[in-house]
Amino acid sequence: MSKLNNDKLKITSEPLELPEQTSKFPSTRFMGSKEKLINHIWSVASQFEFETVLDLFSGSGVVSYMFKTQNKQVFSNDYMAFSANITKALVENNNVTLTEEDIEGILNESTPTDKFVSETFNEIYFNDEDNKFIDMVRANLKLLEDETKKSLVLAALVRACLKKRPRGIFTYTGLRYDDGRRDLKLTLREQFLEAVKAVNEAVFDNGKENKSYNGDSLTVEKHADLVYIDPPYYSPLSDNEYVRRYHFVEGIVRDWQGVEMQWNTKTKKFKSYPTPFKNLQGTYEAFDKIFEYHRNSILIVSYSSNSLPDKEEMVAIMKKYKKNVEVVSVDYKYSFGNQGHKVGDNKNKVEEYLFVGY
Ligand SMILES: C[S@@+](CC[C@H](N)C(=O)[O-])C[C@H]1O[C@@H](n2cnc3c(N)ncnc32)[C@H](O)[C@@H]1O
């Protein structure tokens, strides 16, 4: 797992092309998704010799999937069950897809349901028909025995919910931001059937035993030749809370088991899971611990120029454990389209860094 040659790391502004299969990943608007950066990440990673990759904060799953298409053995991890479910369905799973009979079973309207979504989230995110549909899928899922098939159905249901939800998040109630887009007009059933197709088409075999984990990045006991680290970005100016944004789809995947419901909230969310990335001190310590635990691996960290630790601090933490540390900067503009900023305004320019330790 050394570098392929002894030259300095190439700071490529020319991202590498990726195989056709990579574009089959059914992406959604997941906060912090690196969908637009996977070519850059591969440009950097491909300069090393490695067989196994650990994606410690897999989120949407798009980076894990990219590494899978490069025929690496991929270990994915995220502390949210709905993220881990996506990689179970599309990274760990090499050959199972949903058949028409499976879908018929999932759409069986005569199975009694617990009405949990219809009753708990009445008029909160989706209309009655859509809520009933979710409850029906949940009920029929319990009758499906194959765990991989379950993960495919859940991945499709989650995708349908995220697509039908304006802005793809569950931090507000009602149908604000409904701009009449096709995605919002389709029923959840229609969205689900499209999602099943997209998910099925994304399944492929890279000949490796890939594995999806659902744990805390600081305690997951797994090593790999290369570790990709993309935690929530900490900034005192913005909130980086994932569970709060995605609690509804997280609830679907966990079937609301083992969560602490906050019944008095308008959104009917549940208590977020503890994570060190909620405050500055915790964030510094977490990076230190993660780098120490994975000190024998090639490390690639995604982080942005408007977050803490800053560039110099991050390099210093990494230098404690790695001989060579380099920073690749990817020019990247976040869109602030409806916040009154002018395009080209310097304040909009956030640099995405890849910190590479080897
Ligand atoms: C920036 S996102 C990752 C995005 C991902 N690379 C992608 O391209 O979609 C950060 C992720 O870290 C997860 N996370 C937050 N704290 C965590 C922890 N302590 N352990 C594991 N995952 C955590 C969140 O659930 C979220 O999915």
Tab-separated table of C-alpha atoms and ligand atoms in Angstrom:
chain	number	residue	atom	x	y	z
A	1	MET	CA	0.000	0.000	0.000
A	2	SER	CA	2.733	2.369	-0.915
A	3	LYS	CA	2.740	5.167	-3.382
A	4	LEU	CA	3.002	4.019	-6.981
A	5	ASN	CA	6.103	6.085	-7.666
A	6	ASN	CA	8.388	8.283	-5.683
A	7	ASP	CA	7.350	11.565	-7.240
A	8	LYS	CA	5.578	14.109	-5.179
A	9	LEU	CA	1.830	13.649	-5.113
A	10	LYS	CA	0.328	15.131	-8.240
A	11	ILE	CA	-1.940	17.970	-7.374
A	12	THR	CA	-4.264	17.348	-10.251
A	13	SER	CA	-6.697	19.934	-11.404
A	14	GLU	CA	-7.641	17.523	-14.170
A	15	PRO	CA	-9.943	15.005	-12.541
A	16	LEU	CA	-9.809	11.477	-13.945
A	17	GLU	CA	-12.689	9.984	-15.867
A	18	LEU	CA	-14.604	7.247	-14.120
A	19	PRO	CA	-16.133	4.081	-15.576
A	20	GLU	CA	-19.708	4.138	-16.896
A	21	GLN	CA	-20.842	2.038	-13.921
A	22	THR	CA	-20.039	4.896	-11.522
A	23	SER	CA	-22.775	7.059	-13.039
A	24	LYS	CA	-25.384	4.404	-12.205
A	25	PHE	CA	-25.283	5.356	-8.542
A	26	PRO	CA	-28.770	6.684	-7.676
A	27	SER	CA	-27.712	9.901	-6.011
A	28	THR	CA	-29.893	12.187	-3.915
A	29	ARG	CA	-29.356	15.666	-2.523
A	30	PHE	CA	-27.572	14.480	0.596
A	31	MET	CA	-25.944	17.249	2.644
A	32	GLY	CA	-22.193	17.154	2.097
A	33	SER	CA	-22.371	14.532	-0.664
A	34	LYS	CA	-19.105	14.297	-2.600
A	35	GLU	CA	-20.857	13.342	-5.819
A	36	LYS	CA	-19.246	16.276	-7.619
A	37	LEU	CA	-15.805	15.448	-6.241
A	38	ILE	CA	-15.503	11.716	-6.866
A	39	ASN	CA	-13.303	12.263	-9.916
A	40	HIS	CA	-10.916	14.370	-7.828
A	41	ILE	CA	-10.934	11.859	-4.997
A	42	TRP	CA	-10.094	9.101	-7.434
A	43	SER	CA	-7.364	11.238	-9.070
A	44	VAL	CA	-5.647	11.457	-5.712
A	45	ALA	CA	-6.322	7.893	-4.539
A	46	SER	CA	-5.199	6.330	-7.813
A	47	GLN	CA	-1.659	7.538	-7.157
A	48	PHE	CA	-1.372	4.909	-4.417
A	49	GLU	CA	-1.170	1.171	-4.472
A	50	PHE	CA	-4.001	-0.260	-2.370
A	51	GLU	CA	-6.503	-3.098	-2.335
A	52	THR	CA	-8.871	-2.234	0.516
A	53	VAL	CA	-10.650	1.039	1.340
A	54	LEU	CA	-12.544	2.103	4.443
A	55	ASP	CA	-15.069	4.914	3.907
A	56	LEU	CA	-15.563	5.935	7.543
A	57	PHE	CA	-18.434	8.415	7.047
A	58	SER	CA	-20.174	7.036	3.985
A	59	GLY	CA	-23.278	9.330	3.970
A	60	SER	CA	-24.974	9.036	0.581
A	61	GLY	CA	-22.652	6.134	-0.299
A	62	VAL	CA	-21.407	7.698	-3.524
A	63	VAL	CA	-17.698	7.558	-2.595
A	64	SER	CA	-17.878	3.916	-1.495
A	65	TYR	CA	-19.654	3.082	-4.729
A	66	MET	CA	-16.975	4.891	-6.766
A	67	PHE	CA	-14.266	2.792	-5.066
A	68	LYS	CA	-16.315	-0.326	-5.730
A	69	THR	CA	-16.353	0.506	-9.445
A	70	GLN	CA	-12.540	0.693	-9.237
A	71	ASN	CA	-12.627	-2.940	-8.069
A	72	LYS	CA	-11.365	-2.217	-4.576
A	73	GLN	CA	-12.584	-4.192	-1.590
A	74	VAL	CA	-14.758	-1.584	0.124
A	75	PHE	CA	-15.692	-1.266	3.801
A	76	SER	CA	-18.267	1.459	4.402
A	77	ASN	CA	-19.379	2.889	7.698
A	78	ASP	CA	-21.834	5.499	8.906
A	79	TYR	CA	-23.588	5.952	12.230
A	80	MET	CA	-26.916	6.548	10.517
A	81	ALA	CA	-28.768	3.346	9.684
A	82	PHE	CA	-30.210	4.803	6.509
A	83	SER	CA	-26.717	5.553	5.155
A	84	ALA	CA	-25.424	2.118	6.113
A	85	ASN	CA	-28.483	0.611	4.431
A	86	ILE	CA	-27.599	2.202	1.092
A	87	THR	CA	-24.106	0.705	1.125
A	88	LYS	CA	-25.507	-2.639	2.245
A	89	ALA	CA	-27.800	-2.599	-0.806
A	90	LEU	CA	-25.349	-1.246	-3.390
A	91	VAL	CA	-21.797	-1.806	-2.166
A	92	GLU	CA	-21.889	-4.958	-0.027
A	93	ASN	CA	-24.486	-6.566	-2.286
A	94	ASN	CA	-22.919	-7.862	-5.492
A	95	ASN	CA	-25.747	-9.738	-7.176
A	96	VAL	CA	-29.188	-9.616	-5.524
A	97	THR	CA	-31.905	-7.553	-7.222
A	98	LEU	CA	-35.653	-7.187	-6.666
A	99	THR	CA	-37.846	-9.307	-8.934
A	100	GLU	CA	-41.354	-8.468	-10.081
A	101	GLU	CA	-42.700	-10.975	-7.564
A	102	ASP	CA	-40.810	-9.234	-4.763
A	103	ILE	CA	-42.408	-5.938	-5.782
A	104	GLU	CA	-45.861	-7.522	-5.994
A	105	GLY	CA	-45.384	-8.742	-2.425
A	106	ILE	CA	-44.263	-5.308	-1.280
A	107	LEU	CA	-47.321	-3.713	-2.880
A	108	ASN	CA	-49.816	-6.151	-1.327
A	109	GLU	CA	-52.590	-3.922	-0.041
A	110	SER	CA	-54.300	-6.582	2.052
A	111	THR	CA	-51.538	-6.887	4.665
A	112	PRO	CA	-52.632	-5.238	7.944
A	113	THR	CA	-50.461	-2.233	8.854
A	114	ASP	CA	-49.638	-0.566	12.177
A	115	LYS	CA	-50.521	2.894	10.713
A	116	PHE	CA	-47.517	4.345	12.551
A	117	VAL	CA	-46.505	6.780	9.814
A	118	SER	CA	-50.107	7.742	8.972
A	119	GLU	CA	-50.867	8.545	12.590
A	120	THR	CA	-47.562	10.020	13.768
A	121	PHE	CA	-46.801	12.126	10.708
A	122	ASN	CA	-50.332	13.074	9.692
A	123	GLU	CA	-50.037	16.194	7.472
A	124	ILE	CA	-46.422	16.709	8.483
A	125	TYR	CA	-44.383	15.638	5.444
A	126	PHE	CA	-46.617	13.757	3.013
A	127	ASN	CA	-50.335	13.475	2.270
A	128	ASP	CA	-52.567	10.632	3.522
A	129	GLU	CA	-52.179	8.524	0.398
A	130	ASP	CA	-48.381	8.694	0.547
A	131	ASN	CA	-48.307	7.963	4.289
A	132	LYS	CA	-50.561	4.944	3.749
A	133	PHE	CA	-48.214	3.752	1.031
A	134	ILE	CA	-45.212	3.978	3.373
A	135	ASP	CA	-47.079	1.996	6.051
A	136	MET	CA	-47.998	-0.666	3.510
A	137	VAL	CA	-44.386	-1.077	2.372
A	138	ARG	CA	-43.242	-1.216	6.003
A	139	ALA	CA	-45.785	-3.956	6.768
A	140	ASN	CA	-44.884	-6.047	3.731
A	141	LEU	CA	-41.163	-5.624	4.369
A	142	LYS	CA	-41.589	-7.585	7.590
A	143	LEU	CA	-42.708	-10.560	5.524
A	144	LEU	CA	-39.623	-10.447	3.294
A	145	GLU	CA	-36.954	-12.839	4.534
A	146	ASP	CA	-33.897	-11.979	2.477
A	147	GLU	CA	-31.918	-9.258	4.304
A	148	THR	CA	-30.317	-7.969	1.114
A	149	LYS	CA	-33.711	-7.637	-0.572
A	150	LYS	CA	-34.941	-5.775	2.484
A	151	SER	CA	-32.060	-3.345	2.116
A	152	LEU	CA	-32.944	-2.791	-1.557
A	153	VAL	CA	-36.604	-2.093	-0.739
A	154	LEU	CA	-35.598	0.295	2.044
A	155	ALA	CA	-33.070	2.041	-0.197
A	156	ALA	CA	-35.825	2.552	-2.785
A	157	LEU	CA	-38.366	3.747	-0.204
A	158	VAL	CA	-35.871	6.196	1.290
A	159	ARG	CA	-34.955	7.480	-2.147
A	160	ALA	CA	-38.662	7.988	-2.967
A	161	CYS	CA	-39.174	9.965	0.272
A	162	LEU	CA	-36.088	12.127	-0.251
A	163	LYS	CA	-37.028	12.921	-3.841
A	164	LYS	CA	-40.596	13.787	-3.049
A	165	ARG	CA	-39.607	16.052	-0.165
A	166	PRO	CA	-38.811	19.652	-1.182
A	167	ARG	CA	-35.086	20.221	-0.419
A	168	GLY	CA	-34.829	16.562	0.608
A	169	ILE	CA	-34.901	17.258	4.356
A	170	PHE	CA	-37.231	16.820	7.339
A	171	THR	CA	-36.462	19.880	9.454
A	172	TYR	CA	-39.676	21.718	8.564
A	173	THR	CA	-43.287	20.619	8.274
A	174	GLY	CA	-45.849	21.078	5.523
A	175	LEU	CA	-45.180	21.530	1.840
A	176	ARG	CA	-43.181	24.761	1.796
A	177	TYR	CA	-40.838	25.185	-1.185
A	178	ASP	CA	-43.212	23.226	-3.411
A	179	ASP	CA	-42.262	24.647	-6.796
A	180	GLY	CA	-44.336	22.202	-8.825
A	181	ARG	CA	-41.351	20.145	-9.940
A	182	ARG	CA	-42.077	16.700	-11.383
A	183	ASP	CA	-40.435	15.065	-8.355
A	184	LEU	CA	-42.991	16.690	-6.081
A	185	LYS	CA	-45.954	15.908	-8.322
A	186	LEU	CA	-45.399	12.165	-8.562
A	187	THR	CA	-47.106	10.050	-5.924
A	188	LEU	CA	-44.859	8.242	-3.518
A	189	ARG	CA	-45.862	4.985	-5.198
A	190	GLU	CA	-44.655	6.322	-8.554
A	191	GLN	CA	-41.453	7.593	-6.982
A	192	PHE	CA	-40.934	4.221	-5.325
A	193	LEU	CA	-41.341	2.278	-8.564
A	194	GLU	CA	-38.812	4.554	-10.297
A	195	ALA	CA	-36.470	4.161	-7.344
A	196	VAL	CA	-36.705	0.340	-7.459
A	197	LYS	CA	-35.576	0.464	-11.082
A	198	ALA	CA	-32.693	2.841	-10.308
A	199	VAL	CA	-31.565	0.767	-7.331
A	200	ASN	CA	-31.773	-2.536	-9.230
A	201	GLU	CA	-29.751	-1.084	-12.102
A	202	ALA	CA	-27.018	0.062	-9.751
A	203	VAL	CA	-26.312	-3.444	-8.400
A	204	PHE	CA	-23.121	-4.972	-9.813
A	205	ASP	CA	-20.412	-7.423	-8.830
A	206	ASN	CA	-16.842	-6.199	-8.465
A	207	GLY	CA	-15.639	-9.645	-7.384
A	208	LYS	CA	-14.797	-8.447	-3.853
A	209	GLU	CA	-16.301	-9.116	-0.449
A	210	ASN	CA	-17.407	-5.600	0.402
A	211	LYS	CA	-18.958	-4.846	3.765
A	212	SER	CA	-21.238	-2.191	5.213
A	213	TYR	CA	-20.989	-1.191	8.903
A	214	ASN	CA	-23.386	0.901	10.956
A	215	GLY	CA	-21.260	2.234	13.779
A	216	ASP	CA	-19.434	5.157	15.310
A	217	SER	CA	-16.327	6.106	13.352
A	218	LEU	CA	-14.297	6.235	16.555
A	219	THR	CA	-15.063	2.735	17.667
A	220	VAL	CA	-15.540	0.759	14.452
A	221	GLU	CA	-12.787	-1.855	14.524
A	222	LYS	CA	-11.728	-2.084	10.934
A	223	HIS	CA	-8.496	-1.339	9.130
A	224	ALA	CA	-7.851	-0.857	5.418
A	225	ASP	CA	-4.978	0.132	3.130
A	226	LEU	CA	-6.651	3.473	2.460
A	227	VAL	CA	-9.077	5.290	4.761
A	228	TYR	CA	-11.327	8.025	3.398
A	229	ILE	CA	-12.517	10.400	6.119
A	230	ASP	CA	-15.396	12.782	5.422
A	231	PRO	CA	-16.997	13.761	8.739
A	232	PRO	CA	-19.562	16.535	9.287
A	233	TYR	CA	-17.793	19.873	8.776
A	234	TYR	CA	-17.639	21.839	11.993
A	235	SER	CA	-18.248	25.588	11.879
A	236	PRO	CA	-19.488	27.819	14.706
A	237	LEU	CA	-21.684	29.548	12.100
A	238	SER	CA	-23.736	26.633	10.860
A	239	ASP	CA	-25.225	23.452	12.165
A	240	ASN	CA	-23.967	20.120	10.887
A	241	GLU	CA	-26.640	17.930	12.393
A	242	TYR	CA	-27.456	14.982	10.164
A	243	VAL	CA	-29.985	13.097	12.274
A	244	ARG	CA	-32.141	16.230	12.654
A	245	ARG	CA	-32.289	16.646	8.869
A	246	TYR	CA	-32.895	13.013	7.978
A	247	HIS	CA	-34.740	11.626	11.054
A	248	PHE	CA	-37.791	10.566	9.024
A	249	VAL	CA	-35.916	8.266	6.608
A	250	GLU	CA	-33.622	7.146	9.425
A	251	GLY	CA	-36.802	6.227	11.333
A	252	ILE	CA	-38.103	4.215	8.373
A	253	VAL	CA	-34.904	2.163	8.160
A	254	ARG	CA	-34.745	1.568	11.929
A	255	ASP	CA	-38.514	1.136	12.068
A	256	TRP	CA	-38.276	3.741	14.871
A	257	GLN	CA	-36.752	1.055	17.111
A	258	GLY	CA	-34.368	2.129	19.861
A	259	VAL	CA	-34.825	5.861	19.243
A	260	GLU	CA	-35.886	8.467	21.770
A	261	MET	CA	-38.922	10.163	20.241
A	262	GLN	CA	-39.351	13.849	21.012
A	263	TRP	CA	-43.131	13.784	20.907
A	264	ASN	CA	-43.491	17.453	21.755
A	265	THR	CA	-41.675	18.617	18.611
A	266	LYS	CA	-43.580	19.755	15.542
A	267	THR	CA	-41.430	17.569	13.297
A	268	LYS	CA	-41.846	14.472	15.542
A	269	LYS	CA	-38.137	13.874	15.369
A	270	PHE	CA	-36.111	11.773	17.751
A	271	LYS	CA	-33.024	12.540	19.772
A	272	SER	CA	-29.848	12.831	17.715
A	273	TYR	CA	-27.080	10.340	18.297
A	274	PRO	CA	-24.007	11.540	20.150
A	275	THR	CA	-21.087	12.513	17.894
A	276	PRO	CA	-17.900	14.445	18.694
A	277	PHE	CA	-18.328	16.658	15.617
A	278	LYS	CA	-20.930	18.824	17.379
A	279	ASN	CA	-18.348	21.060	19.024
A	280	LEU	CA	-14.865	22.364	18.359
A	281	GLN	CA	-13.001	20.510	21.089
A	282	GLY	CA	-14.696	17.238	20.197
A	283	THR	CA	-13.851	17.720	16.535
A	284	TYR	CA	-10.112	18.275	17.186
A	285	GLU	CA	-9.963	15.251	19.465
A	286	ALA	CA	-11.883	13.049	17.030
A	287	PHE	CA	-9.490	13.799	14.163
A	288	ASP	CA	-6.549	13.045	16.428
A	289	LYS	CA	-8.022	9.725	17.539
A	290	ILE	CA	-9.034	8.667	14.030
A	291	PHE	CA	-5.599	9.488	12.576
A	292	GLU	CA	-3.909	7.656	15.419
A	293	TYR	CA	-6.047	4.518	15.006
A	294	HIS	CA	-5.494	4.483	11.240
A	295	ARG	CA	-1.879	5.647	11.315
A	296	ASN	CA	-0.702	2.669	9.240
A	297	SER	CA	-3.104	3.445	6.380
A	298	ILE	CA	-3.055	5.980	3.577
A	299	LEU	CA	-5.356	8.744	4.807
A	300	ILE	CA	-7.517	11.013	2.669
A	301	VAL	CA	-9.626	13.599	4.475
A	302	SER	CA	-12.272	15.827	2.890
A	303	TYR	CA	-12.724	19.169	4.621
A	304	SER	CA	-13.606	22.706	3.616
A	305	SER	CA	-11.847	26.035	3.995
A	306	ASN	CA	-14.673	27.565	6.035
A	307	SER	CA	-14.571	24.898	8.759
A	308	LEU	CA	-12.458	24.142	11.818
A	309	PRO	CA	-9.801	22.822	12.290
A	310	ASP	CA	-8.348	25.082	9.602
A	311	LYS	CA	-5.842	23.933	7.005
A	312	GLU	CA	-2.698	24.453	9.086
A	313	GLU	CA	-4.217	22.838	12.162
A	314	MET	CA	-5.415	19.822	10.200
A	315	VAL	CA	-1.957	19.338	8.681
A	316	ALA	CA	-0.407	19.567	12.155
A	317	ILE	CA	-2.717	16.888	13.586
A	318	MET	CA	-2.045	14.585	10.647
A	319	LYS	CA	1.721	15.151	10.864
A	320	LYS	CA	1.710	13.593	14.329
A	321	TYR	CA	0.992	10.247	12.676
A	322	LYS	CA	2.011	10.462	9.011
A	323	LYS	CA	5.415	11.213	7.505
A	324	ASN	CA	4.079	12.927	4.400
A	325	VAL	CA	1.082	15.226	4.453
A	326	GLU	CA	-0.105	17.120	1.406
A	327	VAL	CA	-3.144	19.245	0.707
A	328	VAL	CA	-4.998	19.174	-2.578
A	329	SER	CA	-7.369	22.044	-3.050
A	330	VAL	CA	-10.395	21.655	-5.246
A	331	ASP	CA	-12.092	24.814	-6.358
A	332	TYR	CA	-15.675	24.366	-5.465
A	333	LYS	CA	-18.558	26.773	-5.387
A	334	TYR	CA	-21.531	26.221	-3.173
A	335	SER	CA	-24.687	27.625	-4.600
A	336	PHE	CA	-26.222	30.382	-2.547
A	337	GLY	CA	-28.641	31.201	-5.351
A	338	ASN	CA	-31.520	32.361	-3.232
A	339	GLN	CA	-29.598	34.121	-0.508
A	340	GLY	CA	-28.884	37.282	-2.419
A	341	HIS	CA	-25.175	36.717	-3.056
A	342	LYS	CA	-23.784	37.678	-6.408
A	343	VAL	CA	-22.220	34.963	-8.510
A	344	GLY	CA	-18.473	35.438	-8.440
A	345	ASP	CA	-18.617	37.145	-5.085
A	346	ASN	CA	-15.541	35.997	-3.194
A	347	LYS	CA	-17.519	35.251	-0.089
A	348	ASN	CA	-19.162	32.413	-1.993
A	349	LYS	CA	-15.919	30.725	-2.719
A	350	VAL	CA	-15.313	27.818	-0.456
A	351	GLU	CA	-12.373	25.593	-1.156
A	352	GLU	CA	-12.735	21.866	-0.698
A	353	TYR	CA	-9.522	20.334	0.558
A	354	LEU	CA	-8.272	16.815	0.329
A	355	PHE	CA	-5.673	16.243	3.055
A	356	VAL	CA	-3.527	13.293	2.110
A	357	GLY	CA	-1.329	11.506	4.632
A	358	TYR	CA	1.008	8.692	3.609
B	1	LIG	C1	-20.081	14.901	5.147
B	1	LIG	S1	-21.146	13.533	5.405
B	1	LIG	C2	-20.417	12.277	4.441
B	1	LIG	C3	-20.756	12.440	2.983
B	1	LIG	C4	-20.314	11.296	2.085
B	1	LIG	N1	-18.883	11.252	1.926
B	1	LIG	C5	-20.978	11.441	0.737
B	1	LIG	O1	-20.279	11.651	-0.275
B	1	LIG	O2	-22.199	11.366	0.671
B	1	LIG	C6	-20.832	13.079	7.061
B	1	LIG	C7	-21.475	11.775	7.556
B	1	LIG	O3	-20.950	11.489	8.839
B	1	LIG	C8	-21.928	10.767	9.571
B	1	LIG	N2	-21.511	10.823	10.991
B	1	LIG	C9	-21.575	11.860	11.849
B	1	LIG	N3	-20.993	11.532	13.021
B	1	LIG	C10	-20.562	10.248	12.893
B	1	LIG	C11	-19.861	9.357	13.750
B	1	LIG	N4	-19.494	9.730	14.980
B	1	LIG	N5	-19.557	8.130	13.292
B	1	LIG	C12	-19.923	7.740	12.045
B	1	LIG	N6	-20.588	8.540	11.194
B	1	LIG	C13	-20.893	9.793	11.614
B	1	LIG	C14	-23.220	11.415	9.195
B	1	LIG	O4	-24.283	10.528	9.397
B	1	LIG	C15	-22.981	11.761	7.704
B	1	LIG	O5	-23.509	10.760	6.880
